[in-house]
Every structure is written in structure tokens, then in C-alpha cells.
Amino acid sequence: MPPKGLCLKTHLLATFAVLLWLTRADVDTGSVSEGVPGPDYSAVQRNLALELVRVTEAAALASGRWLGKGDKNAADKAAVDMMRKVLNSVQMDGVVVIGEGEKDEAPMLYCGERIGDGSSMPVDIAVDPLDGTTLTAQGRNGAVSVIALAKRGSLFDPGPVMYMEKLAVGPQVPAHTVSLNNSVAQNLEAVALALDKPISDVTVLMLDRPRHADLVRQCREAGARIRLISDGDVGGAIEVAKAGAPVDVMMGIGGTPEGVIAACALKCMGGSLQGRLWPRNEEERRKAVERGYDLTKVLHVDDLCKGDDVYFAATGVSDGDLLRGVRYFSGGASTNSIVMRCKSGTVRFIETFHKWEKPSVTNIPLEEHMKVQLGGYASGVVGNGAAVGFAAVASPQQKKF
């Protein structure tokens, strides 16, 4: 019979091993025993979202170094380079459906590019390595790095139309009660009724653009409050689904790629997003019609991302209402992320601490890190090898014109 101390030590080691393994997996919401709701630990499954958060963390850490330096192209390049590097280490057979542009327009993360090590399930990928390039360059709040993933053939391909009308609400507002075919006043009335408050207390989020002048007028005539943002409508759309969020509904015209990404997040959170393609000119309209797009159709969440094998991850680059931005300190940095999985309905907020000297897929040699500190640029100036994460679980480029 082994000594008592050895038995205790063995038990503790075994417990630690199980906990460590569970951090690399996720579970579907099920029932532990009949009539008792809760996670079904007999059906533990791999959760790609927990792997994807390393991708957005890496992109945020790289682009965050360009905060306020006035160079949005350098910030975007840093995010793209690092996101692609880490994505290629993920066990998946991915195809970029929404990325940095067509193959002849973008050297990395272009539409149609194969991503991942090819060893696992075939998936569609939608990326925005830096949603808020201008925000980052100007040192403003609200920049994030985002990625969404779904089973192959599930994500909507926006084709040549890069903008869409959008209407996003949280889970408290039934999706069928609002519609892009309704007037602004009708939608605000539906939101107010669902949230049990007067229209005067409803807050509408929209991009601050000249094209929204009439929308602003209609919201004011209805009596609603308005919050304008300069960029970053992916994070804005997610805001409407957060418990206790400062906004209730998002309206207006924004990027189609960002709309698809936001739809993935809202589907995970139980919210809804409607979109309708909005060609900017006759050339876009002609190309869309030639390719068979119905420009009058209202696209719902299930049109933008089919099924429930949907994953989403985002990491803050600069501070915002949704996420805190990157914090750099001596020898490392910290990041704040949100990670979601539709099938299980889990929404995790993760705080991660990164140490530069530790080996990791996102690290570069320490001497390269020092070059950047001295003012030089090197692609992928981040590391998250010895990352320590704390998670709380709950049941979430275009040009201006």
C-alpha cells in the first residue's frame, strides 16, 4: 500500500490533468442527470473558438503597437501578418470567404486562400484582422481584431457588393418584430415594447456618416437617443446583445463583410441581424445582378451564417465598451477577448497575460522584439507563449464616403 502522501499527490496531479484537458475542449449544453440542466460532461468536444482566440490575441498584440502613430496601413499589415501566421497552426482545413480582398488585391488572407494545417474539418473563415484601422492610427477607442468560423459552405459570400443596410438587436427583442421593410419608427416602437421602456429611452447605434443624415432625422423625430461611432461596427453590433449594454439597436449602412462577421457573433449570443445589399454605384449593381444577387432581399442571420457550427472570437486593440485594449508592460502584455460558440451557447470573456520570453507559435526571437522597441518594424512582434487566461462564462475596409 503506497504512503498516504503519495496517494494525495497522485490524486492532485490527476485532478490537475483533467482540468488542463477541459480547458482545451468545450461541452454542449445538456443534462447531467434527468431533469437537471447543465453541461453534459460525457460529450466533451473540441472547441475551435478557444483556439481562435490565440489568433485574435496575436493580431491585437501586433497592431496595438501602432496605436496613435498615424499609420493605419502599418497597423493593418501587422495584424494581417500575425493573424495569418497563427491561423496556419490551427487544426482545420479553412478557406477564407471574407478577408482582405481578392487575390490580386491582397497578398495575405485574400478571399479563397486556404488556411490551417489541413488536418481537420473543412470550414469557412471570415476575418477582419483590424476592425478600426483609422481608430488605431488615431489612438481612438473601439478597435478590435475579429474572426468568425463556420462549417464549409455556411457563410454568405457578399460578392461585389461591399456595403449593406443593417438592423441588429439583442436576444430580448424577438427577431420577427423588427424588419428592414418597416419604417424606422415602427422598428423603434417594437424595440421599446420588447425592452419595456419608452422610445425616449431607446438608444440607437450607427456609424457617423453623411449617408445617415435621414436616418438620424427619423430617429430624432421618433424620440430615440442616438449614439454615433466613427468606425468599428462589428463591435457595435455585438454591443446590442450584451447584458446591460449602453445601446439597444444598431441601424444604418455599413460593410457587408463586417455584417457577416457580426451575424456570426449575434447568432452565438441569441441576437439577430438583418441585412440588405446596398450597391454604392451602378457598376456594383450591375455586377451583383449579373452574379444572381437579389438586391431587394432581406438577409437574416440564417442567410448570413447557416447552421449552429459557428465560432467567433475578438480581442480588443484599443479600449472600448465591448473589450479593453492591449496593455503592454515590462516583459509582456495583457489582452482582453470575447470567445463564443453557437452550438453550446457559451460566451467567454478572457483576460490573458503574455510573456515575451516564453516559446510560442506567436512569439519571435527576443532580439526581434527589442528591434521594435527601438523603433524598427518587424512582422509579428508579439508573444503569448506562457499566457495565463482567466475566463468568465455566460449563457455573444471600407473607405468613408
Tab-separated table of C-alpha atoms in Angstrom:
chain	number	residue	atom	x	y	z
A	1	MET	CA	0.000	0.000	0.000
A	2	PRO	CA	1.578	3.329	-1.072
A	3	PRO	CA	2.111	6.035	1.576
A	4	LYS	CA	-0.819	8.419	2.151
A	5	GLY	CA	1.226	11.395	0.955
A	6	LEU	CA	1.924	9.695	-2.372
A	7	CYS	CA	-1.765	8.882	-2.882
A	8	LEU	CA	-2.713	12.510	-2.226
A	9	LYS	CA	-0.022	13.751	-4.606
A	10	THR	CA	-1.197	11.342	-7.324
A	11	HIS	CA	-4.795	12.443	-6.848
A	12	LEU	CA	-3.890	16.123	-7.127
A	13	LEU	CA	-1.850	15.530	-10.265
A	14	ALA	CA	-4.700	13.590	-11.849
A	15	THR	CA	-7.177	16.355	-10.991
A	16	PHE	CA	-4.884	18.999	-12.471
A	17	ALA	CA	-4.514	16.942	-15.669
A	18	VAL	CA	-8.290	16.702	-16.083
A	19	LEU	CA	-8.734	20.448	-15.539
A	20	LEU	CA	-5.970	21.198	-18.018
A	21	TRP	CA	-7.607	18.925	-20.604
A	22	LEU	CA	-11.005	20.575	-20.101
A	23	THR	CA	-9.501	23.990	-20.916
A	24	ARG	CA	-8.708	22.613	-24.393
A	25	ALA	CA	-12.282	21.478	-25.001
A	26	ASP	CA	-15.838	22.670	-24.671
A	27	VAL	CA	-19.124	20.996	-23.918
A	28	ASP	CA	-22.592	21.183	-25.351
A	29	THR	CA	-25.357	22.299	-23.003
A	30	GLY	CA	-27.090	19.141	-21.932
A	31	SER	CA	-28.251	17.413	-18.805
A	32	VAL	CA	-26.040	15.799	-16.202
A	33	SER	CA	-28.992	13.823	-14.938
A	34	GLU	CA	-32.615	13.713	-15.970
A	35	GLY	CA	-34.416	16.943	-15.121
A	36	VAL	CA	-31.207	18.760	-14.087
A	37	PRO	CA	-29.995	21.298	-16.668
A	38	GLY	CA	-26.280	21.802	-17.132
A	39	PRO	CA	-23.276	20.841	-19.242
A	40	ASP	CA	-23.065	17.236	-20.375
A	41	TYR	CA	-19.522	16.238	-19.456
A	42	SER	CA	-19.993	12.874	-21.132
A	43	ALA	CA	-19.912	14.618	-24.521
A	44	VAL	CA	-16.846	16.853	-24.322
A	45	GLN	CA	-15.985	18.247	-27.741
A	46	ARG	CA	-13.129	20.213	-29.195
A	47	ASN	CA	-13.907	23.930	-29.279
A	48	LEU	CA	-12.236	25.727	-32.165
A	49	ALA	CA	-13.220	29.077	-30.674
A	50	LEU	CA	-10.752	28.561	-27.846
A	51	GLU	CA	-8.019	28.055	-30.436
A	52	LEU	CA	-9.174	31.022	-32.494
A	53	VAL	CA	-8.753	33.392	-29.571
A	54	ARG	CA	-4.989	32.926	-29.876
A	55	VAL	CA	-5.356	34.186	-33.440
A	56	THR	CA	-7.093	37.427	-32.485
A	57	GLU	CA	-4.815	37.910	-29.491
A	58	ALA	CA	-1.773	37.705	-31.762
A	59	ALA	CA	-3.224	40.181	-34.260
A	60	ALA	CA	-4.204	42.592	-31.496
A	61	LEU	CA	-0.802	42.430	-29.845
A	62	ALA	CA	0.916	43.182	-33.158
A	63	SER	CA	-1.357	46.008	-34.300
A	64	GLY	CA	-1.662	47.512	-30.834
A	65	ARG	CA	1.913	48.723	-31.090
A	66	TRP	CA	0.784	51.171	-33.784
A	67	LEU	CA	-1.856	52.831	-31.613
A	68	GLY	CA	-1.832	56.575	-32.209
A	69	LYS	CA	1.182	56.519	-34.549
A	70	GLY	CA	-0.785	57.757	-37.548
A	71	ASP	CA	-0.036	54.837	-39.875
A	72	LYS	CA	-3.154	52.739	-40.414
A	73	ASN	CA	-1.525	50.691	-43.193
A	74	ALA	CA	1.302	49.579	-40.913
A	75	ALA	CA	-1.173	48.722	-38.166
A	76	ASP	CA	-3.287	46.689	-40.587
A	77	LYS	CA	-0.239	44.905	-42.034
A	78	ALA	CA	0.964	43.930	-38.570
A	79	ALA	CA	-2.445	42.456	-37.743
A	80	VAL	CA	-2.769	40.602	-41.067
A	81	ASP	CA	0.745	39.122	-40.931
A	82	MET	CA	0.364	37.791	-37.409
A	83	MET	CA	-3.200	36.555	-37.856
A	84	ARG	CA	-2.233	34.516	-40.903
A	85	LYS	CA	0.825	33.087	-39.159
A	86	VAL	CA	-1.160	31.803	-36.195
A	87	LEU	CA	-4.144	30.669	-38.292
A	88	ASN	CA	-1.882	28.319	-40.218
A	89	SER	CA	-1.104	26.498	-36.967
A	90	VAL	CA	-4.780	25.720	-36.238
A	91	GLN	CA	-6.005	22.191	-36.924
A	92	MET	CA	-8.528	22.857	-39.669
A	93	ASP	CA	-8.994	22.905	-43.434
A	94	GLY	CA	-10.067	26.514	-43.851
A	95	VAL	CA	-10.993	28.695	-46.811
A	96	VAL	CA	-11.164	32.469	-46.435
A	97	VAL	CA	-14.636	33.576	-47.547
A	98	ILE	CA	-14.383	37.108	-46.170
A	99	GLY	CA	-10.893	38.546	-45.960
A	100	GLU	CA	-8.665	41.371	-47.058
A	101	GLY	CA	-9.908	41.422	-50.661
A	102	GLU	CA	-9.487	39.449	-53.864
A	103	LYS	CA	-6.286	37.526	-54.553
A	104	ASP	CA	-4.873	40.255	-56.800
A	105	GLU	CA	-5.659	42.914	-54.170
A	106	ALA	CA	-4.300	41.301	-51.001
A	107	PRO	CA	-1.117	39.228	-50.540
A	108	MET	CA	-2.467	37.533	-47.406
A	109	LEU	CA	-5.877	36.434	-46.133
A	110	TYR	CA	-7.395	37.035	-49.549
A	111	CYS	CA	-10.760	35.529	-50.465
A	112	GLY	CA	-10.275	31.902	-51.473
A	113	GLU	CA	-6.985	31.404	-49.632
A	114	ARG	CA	-6.557	28.035	-47.894
A	115	ILE	CA	-5.741	28.408	-44.197
A	116	GLY	CA	-4.886	25.950	-41.411
A	117	ASP	CA	-2.836	22.786	-41.345
A	118	GLY	CA	-5.466	20.895	-43.379
A	119	SER	CA	-5.750	18.126	-40.804
A	120	SER	CA	-9.299	18.606	-39.604
A	121	MET	CA	-12.804	19.616	-40.632
A	122	PRO	CA	-13.424	21.852	-43.694
A	123	VAL	CA	-14.559	25.324	-42.640
A	124	ASP	CA	-15.318	28.808	-43.953
A	125	ILE	CA	-13.400	31.673	-42.375
A	126	ALA	CA	-14.315	35.349	-42.109
A	127	VAL	CA	-11.614	37.666	-40.809
A	128	ASP	CA	-11.083	41.300	-40.022
A	129	PRO	CA	-7.573	41.385	-38.529
A	130	LEU	CA	-8.082	45.014	-37.522
A	131	ASP	CA	-11.618	46.362	-37.431
A	132	GLY	CA	-10.841	50.032	-36.894
A	133	THR	CA	-7.611	50.790	-38.752
A	134	THR	CA	-8.309	54.518	-38.573
A	135	LEU	CA	-9.261	54.228	-34.895
A	136	THR	CA	-5.917	52.566	-34.208
A	137	ALA	CA	-3.885	55.059	-36.228
A	138	GLN	CA	-5.552	57.973	-34.449
A	139	GLY	CA	-5.340	56.392	-31.000
A	140	ARG	CA	-9.123	56.232	-30.613
A	141	ASN	CA	-11.319	53.748	-28.790
A	142	GLY	CA	-13.132	50.755	-30.283
A	143	ALA	CA	-10.573	48.921	-32.452
A	144	VAL	CA	-10.757	45.113	-32.324
A	145	SER	CA	-9.356	42.072	-34.084
A	146	VAL	CA	-12.083	39.600	-35.064
A	147	ILE	CA	-12.559	36.218	-36.690
A	148	ALA	CA	-15.576	34.008	-37.359
A	149	LEU	CA	-15.615	30.405	-38.496
A	150	ALA	CA	-18.337	28.023	-39.660
A	151	LYS	CA	-18.766	24.728	-41.447
A	152	ARG	CA	-17.802	24.817	-45.141
A	153	GLY	CA	-20.483	26.483	-47.266
A	154	SER	CA	-22.161	28.205	-44.314
A	155	LEU	CA	-21.009	31.821	-44.617
A	156	PHE	CA	-22.611	34.303	-47.012
A	157	ASP	CA	-20.366	35.472	-49.843
A	158	PRO	CA	-21.010	39.213	-50.363
A	159	GLY	CA	-19.599	39.132	-53.876
A	160	PRO	CA	-19.044	42.587	-55.402
A	161	VAL	CA	-21.351	44.482	-53.015
A	162	MET	CA	-19.241	45.742	-50.139
A	163	TYR	CA	-21.997	47.563	-48.212
A	164	MET	CA	-25.360	46.613	-46.782
A	165	GLU	CA	-28.211	48.109	-44.784
A	166	LYS	CA	-28.162	46.632	-41.282
A	167	LEU	CA	-30.525	46.206	-38.381
A	168	ALA	CA	-29.239	44.438	-35.265
A	169	VAL	CA	-30.987	43.732	-31.974
A	170	GLY	CA	-30.241	41.676	-28.889
A	171	PRO	CA	-31.916	38.487	-27.650
A	172	GLN	CA	-34.558	40.421	-25.692
A	173	VAL	CA	-36.065	41.674	-28.962
A	174	PRO	CA	-37.840	38.937	-31.000
A	175	ALA	CA	-36.338	38.914	-34.489
A	176	HIS	CA	-39.743	38.811	-36.213
A	177	THR	CA	-40.878	42.068	-34.585
A	178	VAL	CA	-38.363	44.218	-36.492
A	179	SER	CA	-37.609	44.374	-40.189
A	180	LEU	CA	-35.697	46.403	-42.739
A	181	ASN	CA	-39.006	46.612	-44.605
A	182	ASN	CA	-40.540	48.531	-41.692
A	183	SER	CA	-40.162	52.237	-41.078
A	184	VAL	CA	-37.605	53.457	-38.542
A	185	ALA	CA	-40.430	54.495	-36.215
A	186	GLN	CA	-42.060	51.051	-36.394
A	187	ASN	CA	-38.792	49.318	-35.534
A	188	LEU	CA	-38.138	51.673	-32.622
A	189	GLU	CA	-41.634	51.015	-31.292
A	190	ALA	CA	-41.021	47.255	-31.458
A	191	VAL	CA	-37.691	47.574	-29.653
A	192	ALA	CA	-39.192	49.793	-26.965
A	193	LEU	CA	-42.089	47.356	-26.436
A	194	ALA	CA	-39.764	44.351	-26.173
A	195	LEU	CA	-37.470	46.133	-23.719
A	196	ASP	CA	-40.418	47.527	-21.732
A	197	LYS	CA	-39.340	51.153	-21.883
A	198	PRO	CA	-40.400	54.269	-23.791
A	199	ILE	CA	-38.875	55.134	-27.158
A	200	SER	CA	-37.256	58.153	-25.498
A	201	ASP	CA	-35.066	55.708	-23.541
A	202	VAL	CA	-34.111	53.572	-26.561
A	203	THR	CA	-30.560	54.171	-27.817
A	204	VAL	CA	-29.721	53.671	-31.499
A	205	LEU	CA	-26.132	52.996	-32.559
A	206	MET	CA	-24.970	53.978	-36.051
A	207	LEU	CA	-21.875	54.978	-37.959
A	208	ASP	CA	-21.260	58.721	-38.178
A	209	ARG	CA	-21.579	59.128	-41.951
A	210	PRO	CA	-23.232	61.724	-44.223
A	211	ARG	CA	-25.360	58.952	-45.750
A	212	HIS	CA	-27.121	58.553	-42.389
A	213	ALA	CA	-28.472	62.109	-42.230
A	214	ASP	CA	-32.035	60.987	-42.985
A	215	LEU	CA	-31.795	58.062	-40.557
A	216	VAL	CA	-30.668	60.434	-37.823
A	217	ARG	CA	-33.621	62.696	-38.594
A	218	GLN	CA	-36.116	59.834	-38.392
A	219	CYS	CA	-34.698	58.569	-35.080
A	220	ARG	CA	-34.920	62.043	-33.593
A	221	GLU	CA	-38.473	62.535	-34.821
A	222	ALA	CA	-39.417	59.239	-33.150
A	223	GLY	CA	-37.807	60.486	-29.937
A	224	ALA	CA	-34.981	57.932	-29.653
A	225	ARG	CA	-31.498	58.587	-28.342
A	226	ILE	CA	-28.605	58.273	-30.798
A	227	ARG	CA	-25.017	57.202	-30.346
A	228	LEU	CA	-22.669	57.838	-33.278
A	229	ILE	CA	-19.422	55.928	-33.788
A	230	SER	CA	-16.687	56.816	-36.270
A	231	ASP	CA	-15.688	53.226	-37.142
A	232	GLY	CA	-15.911	49.659	-35.870
A	233	ASP	CA	-19.461	48.467	-36.469
A	234	VAL	CA	-18.612	44.812	-35.735
A	235	GLY	CA	-18.084	45.664	-32.097
A	236	GLY	CA	-21.093	47.965	-32.242
A	237	ALA	CA	-23.382	45.196	-33.460
A	238	ILE	CA	-22.195	42.883	-30.700
A	239	GLU	CA	-22.860	45.604	-28.129
A	240	VAL	CA	-26.631	45.380	-28.630
A	241	ALA	CA	-26.620	41.772	-27.422
A	242	LYS	CA	-24.583	42.312	-24.266
A	243	ALA	CA	-26.429	42.313	-20.982
A	244	GLY	CA	-26.558	45.849	-19.644
A	245	ALA	CA	-25.197	47.321	-22.880
A	246	PRO	CA	-25.460	51.100	-23.402
A	247	VAL	CA	-27.173	50.632	-26.802
A	248	ASP	CA	-30.386	48.820	-27.771
A	249	VAL	CA	-30.387	48.604	-31.568
A	250	MET	CA	-27.957	49.191	-34.418
A	251	MET	CA	-29.157	50.711	-37.684
A	252	GLY	CA	-27.635	52.074	-40.844
A	253	ILE	CA	-25.367	51.172	-43.728
A	254	GLY	CA	-22.005	49.516	-43.132
A	255	GLY	CA	-19.641	46.982	-44.593
A	256	THR	CA	-21.080	43.693	-45.845
A	257	PRO	CA	-18.068	41.639	-44.670
A	258	GLU	CA	-18.401	43.168	-41.213
A	259	GLY	CA	-22.110	42.370	-41.316
A	260	VAL	CA	-21.461	38.668	-41.907
A	261	ILE	CA	-18.914	38.565	-39.077
A	262	ALA	CA	-21.277	40.378	-36.738
A	263	ALA	CA	-24.101	37.986	-37.682
A	264	CYS	CA	-21.942	35.059	-36.529
A	265	ALA	CA	-21.385	36.726	-33.169
A	266	LEU	CA	-25.026	37.674	-32.702
A	267	LYS	CA	-26.139	34.147	-33.598
A	268	CYS	CA	-23.902	32.823	-30.819
A	269	MET	CA	-25.383	35.362	-28.390
A	270	GLY	CA	-29.024	34.796	-29.335
A	271	GLY	CA	-29.407	38.175	-31.013
A	272	SER	CA	-30.358	38.845	-34.624
A	273	LEU	CA	-29.088	40.852	-37.557
A	274	GLN	CA	-30.834	41.677	-40.827
A	275	GLY	CA	-29.049	42.949	-43.898
A	276	ARG	CA	-29.885	44.101	-47.414
A	277	LEU	CA	-27.189	44.603	-50.036
A	278	TRP	CA	-26.571	48.274	-50.843
A	279	PRO	CA	-24.569	48.866	-54.055
A	280	ARG	CA	-22.593	52.112	-53.970
A	281	ASN	CA	-22.840	52.739	-57.696
A	282	GLU	CA	-24.256	51.374	-60.949
A	283	GLU	CA	-21.162	49.239	-61.594
A	284	GLU	CA	-21.586	47.365	-58.313
A	285	ARG	CA	-25.284	46.989	-59.000
A	286	ARG	CA	-24.646	45.577	-62.479
A	287	LYS	CA	-22.038	43.100	-61.237
A	288	ALA	CA	-24.329	41.932	-58.435
A	289	VAL	CA	-27.292	41.385	-60.759
A	290	GLU	CA	-25.098	39.529	-63.258
A	291	ARG	CA	-23.993	37.177	-60.475
A	292	GLY	CA	-27.558	36.500	-59.395
A	293	TYR	CA	-27.811	38.572	-56.201
A	294	ASP	CA	-31.281	39.777	-55.212
A	295	LEU	CA	-30.741	43.373	-54.100
A	296	THR	CA	-34.223	43.636	-52.592
A	297	LYS	CA	-33.988	40.563	-50.364
A	298	VAL	CA	-33.712	40.994	-46.608
A	299	LEU	CA	-30.995	38.656	-45.384
A	300	HIS	CA	-31.467	37.171	-41.922
A	301	VAL	CA	-28.939	35.557	-39.593
A	302	ASP	CA	-29.506	32.110	-41.075
A	303	ASP	CA	-28.847	33.524	-44.555
A	304	LEU	CA	-25.593	35.114	-43.425
A	305	CYS	CA	-24.335	32.136	-41.407
A	306	LYS	CA	-26.090	28.793	-41.698
A	307	GLY	CA	-26.295	26.114	-39.020
A	308	ASP	CA	-25.029	26.139	-35.464
A	309	ASP	CA	-21.409	25.103	-36.072
A	310	VAL	CA	-20.420	28.744	-35.735
A	311	TYR	CA	-17.473	30.117	-33.768
A	312	PHE	CA	-16.428	33.700	-33.051
A	313	ALA	CA	-13.503	35.372	-31.307
A	314	ALA	CA	-12.469	39.013	-30.844
A	315	THR	CA	-9.671	40.749	-28.958
A	316	GLY	CA	-9.539	44.421	-28.073
A	317	VAL	CA	-6.814	46.528	-29.681
A	318	SER	CA	-7.837	49.841	-28.135
A	319	ASP	CA	-10.221	50.372	-25.240
A	320	GLY	CA	-13.936	50.169	-25.983
A	321	ASP	CA	-17.294	49.395	-24.424
A	322	LEU	CA	-17.042	45.775	-25.574
A	323	LEU	CA	-13.420	44.969	-24.748
A	324	ARG	CA	-10.412	46.546	-23.098
A	325	GLY	CA	-7.430	47.255	-25.325
A	326	VAL	CA	-3.934	45.773	-25.176
A	327	ARG	CA	-1.807	46.715	-22.170
A	328	TYR	CA	1.975	46.483	-22.567
A	329	PHE	CA	4.279	46.100	-19.596
A	330	SER	CA	7.889	45.166	-18.966
A	331	GLY	CA	8.421	41.700	-20.423
A	332	GLY	CA	4.938	41.168	-21.769
A	333	ALA	CA	1.386	42.378	-22.285
A	334	SER	CA	-2.221	41.591	-21.422
A	335	THR	CA	-5.241	41.196	-23.687
A	336	ASN	CA	-8.998	41.113	-23.224
A	337	SER	CA	-11.056	38.865	-25.520
A	338	ILE	CA	-14.541	37.502	-26.092
A	339	VAL	CA	-14.987	33.951	-27.409
A	340	MET	CA	-18.252	32.333	-28.481
A	341	ARG	CA	-19.639	29.057	-29.745
A	342	CYS	CA	-23.145	28.836	-31.165
A	343	LYS	CA	-23.830	25.140	-30.604
A	344	SER	CA	-23.165	25.266	-26.857
A	345	GLY	CA	-24.282	28.875	-26.411
A	346	THR	CA	-21.203	29.730	-24.357
A	347	VAL	CA	-19.819	33.264	-24.278
A	348	ARG	CA	-16.479	33.670	-22.567
A	349	PHE	CA	-14.619	36.824	-21.625
A	350	ILE	CA	-10.915	36.003	-21.361
A	351	GLU	CA	-8.117	38.007	-19.766
A	352	THR	CA	-4.723	36.740	-20.914
A	353	PHE	CA	-1.229	37.646	-19.726
A	354	HIS	CA	1.584	37.144	-22.255
A	355	LYS	CA	5.296	36.748	-21.501
A	356	TRP	CA	7.700	37.561	-24.302
A	357	GLU	CA	10.499	35.226	-23.257
A	358	LYS	CA	8.378	32.064	-23.384
A	359	PRO	CA	8.248	29.928	-26.571
A	360	SER	CA	5.008	30.096	-28.526
A	361	VAL	CA	3.566	29.971	-32.020
A	362	THR	CA	3.017	33.727	-31.768
A	363	ASN	CA	6.461	34.607	-30.475
A	364	ILE	CA	9.501	35.854	-32.353
A	365	PRO	CA	13.077	35.863	-31.044
A	366	LEU	CA	13.599	38.320	-28.205
A	367	GLU	CA	16.172	40.283	-30.234
A	368	GLU	CA	13.491	40.997	-32.868
A	369	HIS	CA	11.180	42.204	-30.117
A	370	MET	CA	13.891	44.612	-28.984
A	371	LYS	CA	14.263	45.990	-32.540
A	372	VAL	CA	10.674	47.132	-32.469
A	373	GLN	CA	11.087	48.667	-29.049
A	374	LEU	CA	13.902	50.718	-30.557
A	375	GLY	CA	11.678	51.880	-33.397
A	376	GLY	CA	12.072	49.280	-36.146
A	377	TYR	CA	9.135	47.325	-37.592
A	378	ALA	CA	9.069	43.555	-37.722
A	379	SER	CA	6.062	41.499	-38.674
A	380	GLY	CA	4.642	39.601	-35.713
A	381	VAL	CA	6.037	41.494	-32.767
A	382	VAL	CA	4.094	39.674	-30.135
A	383	GLY	CA	4.125	36.611	-27.987
A	384	ASN	CA	1.679	34.705	-25.902
A	385	GLY	CA	3.597	31.591	-25.046
A	386	ALA	CA	3.197	31.489	-21.305
A	387	ALA	CA	-0.231	33.022	-21.454
A	388	VAL	CA	-2.359	32.783	-18.349
A	389	GLY	CA	-6.078	33.190	-19.042
A	390	PHE	CA	-8.984	33.893	-16.757
A	391	ALA	CA	-12.418	33.234	-18.263
A	392	ALA	CA	-15.925	34.083	-17.127
A	393	VAL	CA	-18.663	32.034	-18.796
A	394	ALA	CA	-22.213	33.259	-19.521
A	395	SER	CA	-25.318	31.605	-21.284
A	396	PRO	CA	-22.272	36.516	-27.698
A	397	GLN	CA	-12.166	48.340	-45.140
A	398	GLN	CA	-14.237	50.179	-46.354
A	399	LYS	CA	-13.402	53.776	-47.239
A	400	LYS	CA	-15.534	56.583	-45.933
A	401	PHE	CA	-17.799	58.280	-48.398
